[in-house]
Short mmCIF file of C-alpha atoms in Angstrom, two decimals:
data_model
loop_
_atom_site.label_atom_id
_atom_site.label_comp_id
_atom_site.label_asym_id
_atom_site.label_seq_id
_atom_site.Cartn_x
_atom_site.Cartn_y
_atom_site.Cartn_z
CA MET A 1 0.02 -0.02 0.02
CA LYS A 2 1.30 3.57 -0.78
CA GLU A 3 2.15 5.57 2.23
CA GLY A 4 0.24 8.82 3.11
CA ILE A 5 -2.66 8.52 1.06
CA HIS A 6 -5.06 6.52 3.33
CA PRO A 7 -7.36 8.00 5.93
CA GLU A 8 -6.56 7.09 9.67
CA TYR A 9 -8.39 4.04 10.64
CA ARG A 10 -9.26 4.21 14.27
CA GLU A 11 -11.74 3.33 17.10
CA VAL A 12 -14.82 5.46 17.06
CA VAL A 13 -17.81 5.83 19.33
CA PHE A 14 -21.14 5.93 17.56
CA GLN A 15 -23.99 7.39 19.49
CA ASP A 16 -27.69 6.85 18.62
CA VAL A 17 -29.16 10.13 19.76
CA SER A 18 -32.76 8.73 19.83
CA CYS A 19 -32.11 6.31 22.68
CA ASP A 20 -28.76 7.29 23.86
CA PHE A 21 -27.10 3.99 22.90
CA LYS A 22 -23.33 4.11 22.27
CA PHE A 23 -20.95 1.50 20.74
CA ILE A 24 -17.41 1.35 19.62
CA THR A 25 -16.19 0.27 16.13
CA ARG A 26 -13.45 1.09 13.74
CA SER A 27 -13.89 3.74 11.13
CA THR A 28 -12.20 6.32 8.90
CA ILE A 29 -15.15 8.88 9.25
CA PRO A 30 -13.87 12.43 10.17
CA THR A 31 -15.28 13.82 13.41
CA ARG A 32 -15.29 16.98 15.39
CA GLU A 33 -16.33 15.76 18.71
CA THR A 34 -14.90 13.50 21.24
CA ILE A 35 -16.45 11.65 24.24
CA MET A 36 -15.14 9.88 27.37
CA PHE A 37 -16.26 6.20 27.01
CA GLU A 38 -15.39 3.24 29.28
CA GLY A 39 -12.54 5.42 30.77
CA LYS A 40 -10.96 6.22 27.45
CA GLU A 41 -11.46 9.26 24.96
CA TYR A 42 -12.71 8.49 21.54
CA PRO A 43 -13.86 10.46 18.46
CA LEU A 44 -17.80 10.72 18.44
CA VAL A 45 -20.14 10.35 15.66
CA LYS A 46 -23.76 11.02 16.32
CA VAL A 47 -26.48 9.07 14.40
CA GLU A 48 -30.20 9.30 14.27
CA VAL A 49 -31.05 5.51 14.05
CA SER A 50 -29.06 2.44 14.92
CA ALA A 51 -29.96 -1.21 15.42
CA GLU A 52 -30.96 -0.35 19.02
CA SER A 53 -33.72 2.09 17.87
CA HIS A 54 -34.67 0.95 14.34
CA PRO A 55 -38.24 -0.53 14.13
CA PHE A 56 -37.07 -3.52 11.91
CA TYR A 57 -34.77 -4.68 14.89
CA THR A 58 -36.66 -3.48 17.81
CA GLY A 59 -40.32 -4.47 16.49
CA LYS A 60 -41.66 -1.22 17.79
CA TYR A 61 -43.05 1.37 15.24
CA LYS A 62 -42.28 5.06 16.05
CA ILE A 63 -43.05 8.01 13.75
CA VAL A 64 -40.30 10.72 13.92
CA ASP A 65 -42.07 13.84 12.61
CA THR A 66 -39.77 16.78 12.44
CA ALA A 67 -41.36 20.00 11.32
CA GLY A 68 -44.61 18.38 10.30
CA ARG A 69 -43.16 16.59 7.25
CA VAL A 70 -45.67 13.74 7.48
CA GLU A 71 -48.61 16.02 7.43
CA LYS A 72 -47.21 18.11 4.59
CA PHE A 73 -46.78 15.05 2.56
CA ARG A 74 -50.36 13.87 3.37
CA GLN A 75 -51.77 17.18 2.43
CA LYS A 76 -49.86 17.18 -0.99
CA PHE A 77 -50.27 13.57 -1.94
CA GLY A 78 -52.93 12.28 0.41
CA LYS A 79 -55.58 11.68 -2.25
CA VAL A 80 -53.42 10.41 -4.95
CA GLY A 81 -53.56 6.69 -5.32
CA SER A 82 -54.77 6.31 -1.69
CA LYS A 83 -57.65 3.89 -0.83
CA VAL A 84 -57.74 5.31 2.63
CA SER A 85 -58.62 8.87 3.57
CA ALA A 86 -55.55 10.85 4.62
CA GLY A 87 -57.41 13.17 6.94
#
């Protein structure tokens, strides 16, 4: 392998912000934040969804509606191709 062209491959903490679940894995992703985890400082990457909070893995359905996006979609496309009333 050529020297000096590859990004740094290191341990990183990924934090699921929806349920405050954290896990360590190795990654080359660039980060700006760090976190103390299990007595050691790691680079931190915040994610919206992980296996700990995703409905496919948890079996729990949860609608995350930020800024009324679901309602805007229903108002715009609610009657197109729908057999069920959107309102």
